Structures are given as structure tokens and as C-alpha cells.
JSON list of C-alpha atoms in Angstrom, two decimals:
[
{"chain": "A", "resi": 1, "resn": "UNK", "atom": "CA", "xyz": [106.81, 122.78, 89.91]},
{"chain": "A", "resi": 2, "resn": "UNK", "atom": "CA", "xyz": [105.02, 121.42, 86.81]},
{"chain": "A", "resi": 3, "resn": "UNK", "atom": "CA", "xyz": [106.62, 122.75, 83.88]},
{"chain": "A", "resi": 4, "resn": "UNK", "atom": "CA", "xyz": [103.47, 122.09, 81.48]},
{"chain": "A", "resi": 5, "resn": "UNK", "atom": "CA", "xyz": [101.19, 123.19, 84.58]},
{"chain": "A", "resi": 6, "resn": "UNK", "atom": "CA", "xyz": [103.51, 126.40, 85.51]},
{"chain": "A", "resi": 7, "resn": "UNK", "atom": "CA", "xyz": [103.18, 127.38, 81.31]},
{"chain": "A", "resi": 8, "resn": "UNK", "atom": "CA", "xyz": [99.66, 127.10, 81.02]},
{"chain": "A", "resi": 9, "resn": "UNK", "atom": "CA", "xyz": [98.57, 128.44, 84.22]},
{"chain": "A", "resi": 10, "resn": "UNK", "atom": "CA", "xyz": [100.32, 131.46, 83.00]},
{"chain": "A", "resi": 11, "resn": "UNK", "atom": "CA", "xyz": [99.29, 131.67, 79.57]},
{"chain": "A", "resi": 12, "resn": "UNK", "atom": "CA", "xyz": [96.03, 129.03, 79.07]},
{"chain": "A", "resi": 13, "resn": "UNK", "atom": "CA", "xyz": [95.61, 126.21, 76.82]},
{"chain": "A", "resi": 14, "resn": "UNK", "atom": "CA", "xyz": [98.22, 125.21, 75.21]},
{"chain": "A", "resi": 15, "resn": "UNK", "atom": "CA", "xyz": [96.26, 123.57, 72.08]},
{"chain": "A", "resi": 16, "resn": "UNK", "atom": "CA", "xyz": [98.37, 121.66, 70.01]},
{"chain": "A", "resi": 17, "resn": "UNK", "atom": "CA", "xyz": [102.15, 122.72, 72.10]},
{"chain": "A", "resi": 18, "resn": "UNK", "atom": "CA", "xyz": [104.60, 120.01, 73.08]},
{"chain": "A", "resi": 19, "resn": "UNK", "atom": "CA", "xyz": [105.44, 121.31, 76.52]},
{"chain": "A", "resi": 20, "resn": "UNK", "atom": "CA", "xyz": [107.56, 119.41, 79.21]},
{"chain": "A", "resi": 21, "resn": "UNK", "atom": "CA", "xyz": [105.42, 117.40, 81.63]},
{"chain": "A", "resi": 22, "resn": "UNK", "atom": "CA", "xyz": [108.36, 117.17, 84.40]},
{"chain": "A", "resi": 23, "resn": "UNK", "atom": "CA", "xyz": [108.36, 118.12, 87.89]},
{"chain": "A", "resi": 24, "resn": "UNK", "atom": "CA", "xyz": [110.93, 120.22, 88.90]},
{"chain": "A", "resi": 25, "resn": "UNK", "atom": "CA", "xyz": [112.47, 122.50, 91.80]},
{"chain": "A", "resi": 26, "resn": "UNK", "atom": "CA", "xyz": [112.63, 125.33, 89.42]},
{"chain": "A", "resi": 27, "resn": "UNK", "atom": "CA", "xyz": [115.08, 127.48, 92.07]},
{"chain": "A", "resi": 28, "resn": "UNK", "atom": "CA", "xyz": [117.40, 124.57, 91.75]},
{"chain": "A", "resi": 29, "resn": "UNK", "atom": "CA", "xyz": [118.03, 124.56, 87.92]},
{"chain": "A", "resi": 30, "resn": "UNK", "atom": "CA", "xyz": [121.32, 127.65, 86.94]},
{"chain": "A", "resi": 31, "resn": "UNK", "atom": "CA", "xyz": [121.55, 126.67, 83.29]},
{"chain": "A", "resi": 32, "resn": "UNK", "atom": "CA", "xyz": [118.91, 125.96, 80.22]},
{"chain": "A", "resi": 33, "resn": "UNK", "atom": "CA", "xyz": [119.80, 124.34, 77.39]},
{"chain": "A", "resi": 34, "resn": "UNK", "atom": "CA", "xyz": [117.59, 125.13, 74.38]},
{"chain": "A", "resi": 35, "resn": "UNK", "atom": "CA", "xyz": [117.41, 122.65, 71.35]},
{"chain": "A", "resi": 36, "resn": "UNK", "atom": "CA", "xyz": [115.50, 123.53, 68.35]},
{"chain": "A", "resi": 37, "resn": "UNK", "atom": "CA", "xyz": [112.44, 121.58, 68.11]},
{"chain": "A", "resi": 38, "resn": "UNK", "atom": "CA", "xyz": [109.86, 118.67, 69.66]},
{"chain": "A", "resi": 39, "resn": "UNK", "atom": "CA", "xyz": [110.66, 115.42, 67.69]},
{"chain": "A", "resi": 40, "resn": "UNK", "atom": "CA", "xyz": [108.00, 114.19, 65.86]},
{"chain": "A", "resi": 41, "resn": "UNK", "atom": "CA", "xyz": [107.12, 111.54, 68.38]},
{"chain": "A", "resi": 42, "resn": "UNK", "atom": "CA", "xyz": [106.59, 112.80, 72.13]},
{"chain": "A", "resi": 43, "resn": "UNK", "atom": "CA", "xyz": [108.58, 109.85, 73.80]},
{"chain": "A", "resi": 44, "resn": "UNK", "atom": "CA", "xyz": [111.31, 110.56, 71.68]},
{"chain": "A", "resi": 45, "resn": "UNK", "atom": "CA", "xyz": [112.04, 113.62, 73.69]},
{"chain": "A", "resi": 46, "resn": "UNK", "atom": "CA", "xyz": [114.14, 114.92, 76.49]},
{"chain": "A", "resi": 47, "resn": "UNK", "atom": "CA", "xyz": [111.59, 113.95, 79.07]},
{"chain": "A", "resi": 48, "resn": "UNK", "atom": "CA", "xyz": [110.15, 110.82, 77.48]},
{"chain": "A", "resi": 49, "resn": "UNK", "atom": "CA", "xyz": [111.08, 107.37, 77.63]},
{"chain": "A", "resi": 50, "resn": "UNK", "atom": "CA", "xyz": [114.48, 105.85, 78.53]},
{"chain": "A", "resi": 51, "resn": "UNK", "atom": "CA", "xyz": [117.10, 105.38, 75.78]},
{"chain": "A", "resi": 52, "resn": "UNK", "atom": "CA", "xyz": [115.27, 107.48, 73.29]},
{"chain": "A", "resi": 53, "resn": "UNK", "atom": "CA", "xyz": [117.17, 109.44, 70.54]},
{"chain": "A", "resi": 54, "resn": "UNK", "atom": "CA", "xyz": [117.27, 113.08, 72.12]},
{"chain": "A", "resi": 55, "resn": "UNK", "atom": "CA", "xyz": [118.29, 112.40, 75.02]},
{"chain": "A", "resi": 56, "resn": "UNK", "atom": "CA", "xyz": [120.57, 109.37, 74.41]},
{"chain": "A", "resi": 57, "resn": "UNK", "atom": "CA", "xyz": [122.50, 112.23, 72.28]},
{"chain": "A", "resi": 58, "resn": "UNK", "atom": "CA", "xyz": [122.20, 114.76, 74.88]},
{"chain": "A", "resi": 59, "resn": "UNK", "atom": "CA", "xyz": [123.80, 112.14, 77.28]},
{"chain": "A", "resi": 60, "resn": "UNK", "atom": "CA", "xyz": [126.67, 111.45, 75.40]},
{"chain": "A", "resi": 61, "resn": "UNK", "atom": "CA", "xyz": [127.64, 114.47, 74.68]},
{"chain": "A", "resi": 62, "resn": "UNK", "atom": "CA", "xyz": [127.53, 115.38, 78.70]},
{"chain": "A", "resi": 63, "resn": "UNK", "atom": "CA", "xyz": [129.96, 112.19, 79.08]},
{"chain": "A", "resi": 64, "resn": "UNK", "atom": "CA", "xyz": [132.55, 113.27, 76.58]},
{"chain": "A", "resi": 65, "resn": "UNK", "atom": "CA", "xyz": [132.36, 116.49, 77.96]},
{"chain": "A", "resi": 66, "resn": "UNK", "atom": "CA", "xyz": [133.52, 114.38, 81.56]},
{"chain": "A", "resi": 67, "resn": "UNK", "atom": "CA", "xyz": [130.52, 114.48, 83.05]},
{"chain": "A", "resi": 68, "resn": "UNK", "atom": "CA", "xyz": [129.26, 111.60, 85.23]},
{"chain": "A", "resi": 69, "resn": "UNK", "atom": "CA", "xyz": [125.16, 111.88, 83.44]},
{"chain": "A", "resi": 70, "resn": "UNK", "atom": "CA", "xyz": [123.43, 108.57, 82.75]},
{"chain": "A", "resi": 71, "resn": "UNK", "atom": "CA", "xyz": [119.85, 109.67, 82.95]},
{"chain": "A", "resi": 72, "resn": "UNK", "atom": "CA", "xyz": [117.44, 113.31, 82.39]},
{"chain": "A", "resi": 73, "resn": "UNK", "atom": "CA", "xyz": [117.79, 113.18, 86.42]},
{"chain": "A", "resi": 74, "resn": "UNK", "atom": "CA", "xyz": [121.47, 113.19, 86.74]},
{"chain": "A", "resi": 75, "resn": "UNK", "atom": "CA", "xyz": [121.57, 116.56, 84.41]},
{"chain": "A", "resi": 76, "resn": "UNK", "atom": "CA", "xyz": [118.48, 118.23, 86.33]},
{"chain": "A", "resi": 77, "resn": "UNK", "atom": "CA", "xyz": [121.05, 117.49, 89.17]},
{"chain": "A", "resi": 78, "resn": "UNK", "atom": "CA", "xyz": [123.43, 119.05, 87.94]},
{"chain": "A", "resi": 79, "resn": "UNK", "atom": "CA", "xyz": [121.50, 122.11, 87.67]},
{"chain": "A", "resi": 80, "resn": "UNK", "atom": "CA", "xyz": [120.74, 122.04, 83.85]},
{"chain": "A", "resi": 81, "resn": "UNK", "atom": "CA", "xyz": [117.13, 122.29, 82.09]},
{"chain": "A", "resi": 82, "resn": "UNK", "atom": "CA", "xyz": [116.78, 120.79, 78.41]},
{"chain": "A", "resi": 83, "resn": "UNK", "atom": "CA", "xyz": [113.94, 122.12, 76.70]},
{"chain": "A", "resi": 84, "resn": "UNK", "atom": "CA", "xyz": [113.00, 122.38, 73.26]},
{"chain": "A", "resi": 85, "resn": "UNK", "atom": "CA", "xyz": [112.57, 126.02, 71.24]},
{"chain": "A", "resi": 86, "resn": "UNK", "atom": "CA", "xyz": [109.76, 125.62, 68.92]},
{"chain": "A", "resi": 87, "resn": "UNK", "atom": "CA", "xyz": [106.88, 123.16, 70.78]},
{"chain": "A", "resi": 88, "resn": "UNK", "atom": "CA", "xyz": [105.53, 121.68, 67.18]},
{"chain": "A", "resi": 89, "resn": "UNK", "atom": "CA", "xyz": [107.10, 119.14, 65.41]},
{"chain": "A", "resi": 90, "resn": "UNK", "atom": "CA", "xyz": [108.43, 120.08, 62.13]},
{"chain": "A", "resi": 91, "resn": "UNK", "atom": "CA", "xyz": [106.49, 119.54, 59.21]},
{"chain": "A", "resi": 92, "resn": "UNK", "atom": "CA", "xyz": [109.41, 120.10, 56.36]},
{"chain": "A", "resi": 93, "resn": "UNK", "atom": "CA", "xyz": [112.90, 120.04, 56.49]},
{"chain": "A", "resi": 94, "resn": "UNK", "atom": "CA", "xyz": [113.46, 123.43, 58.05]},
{"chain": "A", "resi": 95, "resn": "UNK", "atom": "CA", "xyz": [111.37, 124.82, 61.04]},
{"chain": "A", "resi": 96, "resn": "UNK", "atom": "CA", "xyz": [109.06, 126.98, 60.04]},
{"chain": "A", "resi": 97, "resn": "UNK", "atom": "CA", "xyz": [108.64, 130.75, 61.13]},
{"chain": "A", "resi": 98, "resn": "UNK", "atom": "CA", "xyz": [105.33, 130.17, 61.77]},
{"chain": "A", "resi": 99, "resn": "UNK", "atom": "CA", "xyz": [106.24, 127.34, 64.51]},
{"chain": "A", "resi": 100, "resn": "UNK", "atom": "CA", "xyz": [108.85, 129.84, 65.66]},
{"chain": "A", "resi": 101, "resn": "UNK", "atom": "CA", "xyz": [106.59, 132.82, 66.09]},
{"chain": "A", "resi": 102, "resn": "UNK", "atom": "CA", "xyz": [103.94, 130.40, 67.75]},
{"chain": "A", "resi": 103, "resn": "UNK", "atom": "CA", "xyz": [106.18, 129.05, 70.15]},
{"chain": "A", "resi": 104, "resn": "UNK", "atom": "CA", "xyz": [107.83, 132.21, 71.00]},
{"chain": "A", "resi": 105, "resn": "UNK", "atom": "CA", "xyz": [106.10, 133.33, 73.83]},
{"chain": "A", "resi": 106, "resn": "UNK", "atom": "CA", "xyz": [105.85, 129.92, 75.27]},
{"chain": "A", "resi": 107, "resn": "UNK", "atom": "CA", "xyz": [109.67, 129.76, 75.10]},
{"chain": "A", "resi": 108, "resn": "UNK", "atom": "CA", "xyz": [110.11, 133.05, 76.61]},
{"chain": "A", "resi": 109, "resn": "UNK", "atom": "CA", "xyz": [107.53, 132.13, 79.70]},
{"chain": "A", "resi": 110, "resn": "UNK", "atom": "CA", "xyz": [109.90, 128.96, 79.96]},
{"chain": "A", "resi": 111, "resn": "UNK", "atom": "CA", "xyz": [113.04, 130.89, 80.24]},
{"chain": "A", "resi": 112, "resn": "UNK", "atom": "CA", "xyz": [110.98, 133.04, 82.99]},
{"chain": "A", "resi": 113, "resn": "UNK", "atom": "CA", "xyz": [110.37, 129.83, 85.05]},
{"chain": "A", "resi": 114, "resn": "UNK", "atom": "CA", "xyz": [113.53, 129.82, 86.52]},
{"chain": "A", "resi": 115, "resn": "UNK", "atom": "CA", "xyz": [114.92, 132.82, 88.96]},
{"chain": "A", "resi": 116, "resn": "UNK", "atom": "CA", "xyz": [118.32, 131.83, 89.53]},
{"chain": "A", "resi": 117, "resn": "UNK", "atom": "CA", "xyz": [119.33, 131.19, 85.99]},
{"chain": "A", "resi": 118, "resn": "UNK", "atom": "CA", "xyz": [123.17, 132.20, 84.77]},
{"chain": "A", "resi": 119, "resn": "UNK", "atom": "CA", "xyz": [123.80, 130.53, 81.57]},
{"chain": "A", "resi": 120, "resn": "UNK", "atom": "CA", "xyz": [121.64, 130.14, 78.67]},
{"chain": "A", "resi": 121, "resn": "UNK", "atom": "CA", "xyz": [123.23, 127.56, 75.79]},
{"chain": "A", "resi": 122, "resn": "UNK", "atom": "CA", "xyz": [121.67, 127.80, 72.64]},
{"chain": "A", "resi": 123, "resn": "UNK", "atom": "CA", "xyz": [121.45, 124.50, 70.89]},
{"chain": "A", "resi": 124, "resn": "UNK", "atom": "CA", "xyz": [121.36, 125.77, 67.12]},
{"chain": "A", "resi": 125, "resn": "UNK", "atom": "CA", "xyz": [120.07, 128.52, 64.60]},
{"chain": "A", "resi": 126, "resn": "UNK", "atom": "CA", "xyz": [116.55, 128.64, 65.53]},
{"chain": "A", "resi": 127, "resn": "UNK", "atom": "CA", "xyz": [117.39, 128.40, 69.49]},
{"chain": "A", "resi": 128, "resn": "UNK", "atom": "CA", "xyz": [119.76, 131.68, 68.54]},
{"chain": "A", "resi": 129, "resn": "UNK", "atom": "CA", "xyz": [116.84, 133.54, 66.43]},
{"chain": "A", "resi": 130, "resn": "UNK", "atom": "CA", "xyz": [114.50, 133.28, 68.86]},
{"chain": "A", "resi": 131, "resn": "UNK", "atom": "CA", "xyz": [116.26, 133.81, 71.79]},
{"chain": "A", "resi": 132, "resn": "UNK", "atom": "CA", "xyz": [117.88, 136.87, 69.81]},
{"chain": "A", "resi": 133, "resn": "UNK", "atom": "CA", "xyz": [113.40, 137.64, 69.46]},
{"chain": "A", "resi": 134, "resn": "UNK", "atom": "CA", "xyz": [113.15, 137.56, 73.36]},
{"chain": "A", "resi": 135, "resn": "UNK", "atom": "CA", "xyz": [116.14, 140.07, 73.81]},
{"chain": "A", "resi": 136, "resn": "UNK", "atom": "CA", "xyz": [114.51, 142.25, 70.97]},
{"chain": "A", "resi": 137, "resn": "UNK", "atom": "CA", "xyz": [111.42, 142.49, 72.76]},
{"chain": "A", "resi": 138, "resn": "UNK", "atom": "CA", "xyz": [113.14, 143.84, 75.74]},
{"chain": "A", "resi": 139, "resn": "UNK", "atom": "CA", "xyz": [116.48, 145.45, 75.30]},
{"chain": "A", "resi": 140, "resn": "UNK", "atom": "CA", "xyz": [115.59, 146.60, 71.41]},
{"chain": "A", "resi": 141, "resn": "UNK", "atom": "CA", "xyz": [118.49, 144.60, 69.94]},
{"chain": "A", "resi": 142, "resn": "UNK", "atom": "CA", "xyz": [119.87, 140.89, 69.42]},
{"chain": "A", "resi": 143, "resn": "UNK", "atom": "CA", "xyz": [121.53, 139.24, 72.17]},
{"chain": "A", "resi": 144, "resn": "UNK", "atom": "CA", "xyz": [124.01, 137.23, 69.31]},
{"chain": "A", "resi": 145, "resn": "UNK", "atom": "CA", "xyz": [125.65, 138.57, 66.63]},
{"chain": "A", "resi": 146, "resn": "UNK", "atom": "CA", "xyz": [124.85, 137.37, 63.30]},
{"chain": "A", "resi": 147, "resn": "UNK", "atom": "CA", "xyz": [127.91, 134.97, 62.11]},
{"chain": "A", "resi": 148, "resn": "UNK", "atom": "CA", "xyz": [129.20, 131.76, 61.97]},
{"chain": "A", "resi": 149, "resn": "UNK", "atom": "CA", "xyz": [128.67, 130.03, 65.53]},
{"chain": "A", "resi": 150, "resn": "UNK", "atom": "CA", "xyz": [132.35, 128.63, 65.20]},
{"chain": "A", "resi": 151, "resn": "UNK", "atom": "CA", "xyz": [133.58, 132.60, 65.15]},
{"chain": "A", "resi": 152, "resn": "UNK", "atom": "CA", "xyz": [131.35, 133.85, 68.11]},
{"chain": "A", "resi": 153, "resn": "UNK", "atom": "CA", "xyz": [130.58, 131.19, 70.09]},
{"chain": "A", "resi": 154, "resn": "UNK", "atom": "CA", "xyz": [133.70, 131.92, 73.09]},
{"chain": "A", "resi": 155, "resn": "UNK", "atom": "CA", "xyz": [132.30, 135.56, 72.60]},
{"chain": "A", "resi": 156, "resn": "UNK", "atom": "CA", "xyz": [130.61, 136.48, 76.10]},
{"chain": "A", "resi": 157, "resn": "UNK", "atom": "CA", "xyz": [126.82, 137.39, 75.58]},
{"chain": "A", "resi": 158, "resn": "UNK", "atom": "CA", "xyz": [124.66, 138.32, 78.12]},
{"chain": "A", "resi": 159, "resn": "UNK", "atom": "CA", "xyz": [120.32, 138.86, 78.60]},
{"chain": "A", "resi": 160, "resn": "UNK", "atom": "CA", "xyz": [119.22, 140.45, 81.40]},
{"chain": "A", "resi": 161, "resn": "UNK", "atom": "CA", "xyz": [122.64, 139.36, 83.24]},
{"chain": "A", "resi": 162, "resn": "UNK", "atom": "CA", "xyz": [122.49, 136.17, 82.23]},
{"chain": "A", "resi": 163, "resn": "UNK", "atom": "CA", "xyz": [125.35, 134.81, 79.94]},
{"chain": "A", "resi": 164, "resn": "UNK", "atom": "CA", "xyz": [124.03, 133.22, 76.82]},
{"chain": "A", "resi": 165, "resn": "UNK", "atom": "CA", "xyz": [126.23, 130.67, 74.79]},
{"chain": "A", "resi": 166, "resn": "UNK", "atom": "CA", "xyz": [125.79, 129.98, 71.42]},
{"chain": "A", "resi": 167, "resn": "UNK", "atom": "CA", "xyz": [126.39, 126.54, 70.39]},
{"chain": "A", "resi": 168, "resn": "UNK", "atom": "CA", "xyz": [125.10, 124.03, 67.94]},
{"chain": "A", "resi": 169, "resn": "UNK", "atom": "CA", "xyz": [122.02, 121.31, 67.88]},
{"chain": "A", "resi": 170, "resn": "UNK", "atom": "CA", "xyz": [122.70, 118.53, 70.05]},
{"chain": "A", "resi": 171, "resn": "UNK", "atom": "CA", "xyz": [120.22, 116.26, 68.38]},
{"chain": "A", "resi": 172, "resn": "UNK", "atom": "CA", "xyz": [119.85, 114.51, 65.45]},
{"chain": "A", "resi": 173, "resn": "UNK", "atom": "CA", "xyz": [120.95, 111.15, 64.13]},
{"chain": "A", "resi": 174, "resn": "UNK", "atom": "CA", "xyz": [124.24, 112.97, 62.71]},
{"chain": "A", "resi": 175, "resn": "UNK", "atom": "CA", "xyz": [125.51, 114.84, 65.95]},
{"chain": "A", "resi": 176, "resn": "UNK", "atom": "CA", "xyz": [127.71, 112.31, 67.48]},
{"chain": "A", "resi": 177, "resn": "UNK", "atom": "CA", "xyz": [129.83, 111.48, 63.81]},
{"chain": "A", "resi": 178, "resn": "UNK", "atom": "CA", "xyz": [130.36, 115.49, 63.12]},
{"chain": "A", "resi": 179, "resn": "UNK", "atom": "CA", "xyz": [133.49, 115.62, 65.40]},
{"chain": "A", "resi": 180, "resn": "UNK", "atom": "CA", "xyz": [134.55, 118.85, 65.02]},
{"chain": "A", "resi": 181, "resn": "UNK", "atom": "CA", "xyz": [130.95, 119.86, 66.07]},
{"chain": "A", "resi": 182, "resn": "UNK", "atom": "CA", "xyz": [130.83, 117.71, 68.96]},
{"chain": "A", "resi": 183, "resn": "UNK", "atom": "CA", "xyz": [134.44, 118.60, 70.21]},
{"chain": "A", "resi": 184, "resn": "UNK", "atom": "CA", "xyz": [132.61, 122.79, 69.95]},
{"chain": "A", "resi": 185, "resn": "UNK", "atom": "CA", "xyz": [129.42, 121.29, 71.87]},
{"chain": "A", "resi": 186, "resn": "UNK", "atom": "CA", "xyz": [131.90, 119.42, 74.57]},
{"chain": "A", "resi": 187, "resn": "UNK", "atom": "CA", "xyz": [133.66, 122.23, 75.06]},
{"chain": "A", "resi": 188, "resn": "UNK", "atom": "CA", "xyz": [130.69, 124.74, 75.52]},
{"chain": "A", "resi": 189, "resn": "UNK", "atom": "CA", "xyz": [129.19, 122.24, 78.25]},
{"chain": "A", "resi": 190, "resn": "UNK", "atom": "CA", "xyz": [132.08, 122.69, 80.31]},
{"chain": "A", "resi": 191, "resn": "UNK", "atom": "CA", "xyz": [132.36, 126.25, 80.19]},
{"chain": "A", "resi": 192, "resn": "UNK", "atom": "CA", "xyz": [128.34, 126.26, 81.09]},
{"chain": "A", "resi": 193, "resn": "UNK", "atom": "CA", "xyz": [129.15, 123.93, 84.05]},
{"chain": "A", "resi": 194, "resn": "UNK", "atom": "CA", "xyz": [131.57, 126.20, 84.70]},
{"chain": "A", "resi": 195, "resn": "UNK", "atom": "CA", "xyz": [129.69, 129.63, 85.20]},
{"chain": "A", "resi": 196, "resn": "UNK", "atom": "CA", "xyz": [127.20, 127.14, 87.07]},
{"chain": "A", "resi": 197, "resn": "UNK", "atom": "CA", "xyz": [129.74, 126.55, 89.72]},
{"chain": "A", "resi": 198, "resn": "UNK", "atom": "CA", "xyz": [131.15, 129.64, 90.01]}
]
């Protein structure tokens, strides 16, 4: 399956959207992890050329976390998705709720992609809010707790069965020097590869 085909069969033109343009065998991925936005510059991103910044910092945190990743196709392997929540680019320093609202649906047709799902990691704030939008919509409250992410984060959460893991940005030219951070992020990769193998 087409990711960017599957989303806009569903839901039409996607306009202006960043969506993944990656084949997948959707029944084989058991864990999403959502980052907060598209960088500015398509090939930067998950899916786009080798060595680029987002997934270079995606990589590394996989290997510190033990894992034997070297490329996008050794994580699909594994059973793990990477996509981005909001599918603009940011045009100020924070995202926008008007990116967030736009994307939301988008997001939440992503998440539906994928039947065999179990763990949902949540790469962020904005990743949290609007996943938190999604469970709203169908269970009329938040699936996270507001609160620090260090506090709630080895909480168990769960969406429609599915156990959701808050956790912090993995992207961003800081990520890999904020140890404490990174040593959280580590740690919340294993315990998603662990529900995956369970």
C-alpha cells in the first residue's frame, strides 16, 4: 500500500499536505511513531533522501536504544511507521493550530491505515494534543493526561486498545546533545519494541 495513495483515495486531494509517498505492507507495521511536523524541505524527511537530518536522528536514537537500524527499511522491518503529525511545514517558531486542525483528520486516517497496530509513541507536544483530538472525537476525553511528559510518560495509556506512549520529539538539530531527553526517548523505544514483540 501507498501511503499518499491510501490517504487521498480516502479523503481527495490533498492540496498543499506533505504526506508519505512509501510503499508499505500496512498489516506488517505494530507500532507508529508520530513526530510533530514535515521539515521545511521534503527530502529532509523520514522518507526522503539518505543521510538527511530526520531520519539520521531517528536512526541514532534506535541504535542507542540497541537496535541494529541503519536505514527507514530496517525500522519498517522492525514493524515501526514514522510519520509526521501536522503535514505543513511550520511557518514560525511554534506549530500553528491552524496546521494542527488542518492536518488532523489526515493524521487520524493515517493512524487508521494500519489494523494490527499496538503501540502508538508520541514524539512531542503537538503529537500528544492531537492524538489527545482523535481520542476526543471518539471516546469524549483525552487519551494523555495533561503534565510534564517526564511524570507520565511510564503511565500506561491506551486508544481503542492500543497503548499510546508519550515521549518527546525525536528531531531537531538539538535532540542528540539533550541527554537526559535522549536517555527518556531510548528508553521508550524499547518498551515500544517491547509490546511489539509480545
Amino acid at each position: 500500500m501507498n501511503i499518499k495513495h491510501a490517504l487521498t483515495e480516502a479523503l481527495g486531494d490533498e492540496g498543499h499536505l506533505r504526506l508519505n509517498d512509501v510503499d508499505i505492507n500496512a498489516e506488517s507495521i505494530f507500532a507508529i511513531m508520530i513526530n510533530e511536523v514535515v521539515p521545511e524541505d521534503e527530502d529532509q524527511d523520514f522518507y526522503g533522501k539518505s543521510g538527511n537530518p530526520y531520519l539520521s536522528s531517528a536512526l541514532a536514537l534506535f541504535q542507542r536504544a540497541g537496535l541494529p537500524v541503519n536505514s527507514i527499511q530496517d525500522v519498517l522491518n522492525m514493524g515501526v511507521y514514522l510519520t509526521n503529525a501536522v503535514k505543513t511545514p511550520k511557518s514560525a517558531y511554534q506549530v500553528e493550530k491552524s496546521s494542527m486542525e488542518e492536518s488532523l483528520v489526515w493524521l487520524e486516517k493515517e493512524i487508521d491505515l494500519f489494523p494490527n497496530i499496538k503501540v502508538i509513541m508520541l514524539m512531542g507536544d503537538v503529537a500528544k494534543k492531537m492524538v489527545n483530538q482523535i481520542a476526543k472525537k471518539r471516546t469524549k476525553k483525552n487519551v494523555i493526561p495533561s503534565g510534564a511528559t517526564y511524570k507520565i510518560r511510564k503511565t500506561s495509556f491506551f486508544m481503542d486498545g492500543v497503548r499510546v506512549i508519550p515521549s518527546y520529539i525525536m528531531t531537531g538539530g538539538n535532540i542528540l546533545i539533550e541527554k537526559s531527553k535522549c536517555a527518556m526517548i531510548e528508553e521508550d523505544i524499547r518498551t515500544m519494541i517491547g509490546i511489539i514483540e509480545e
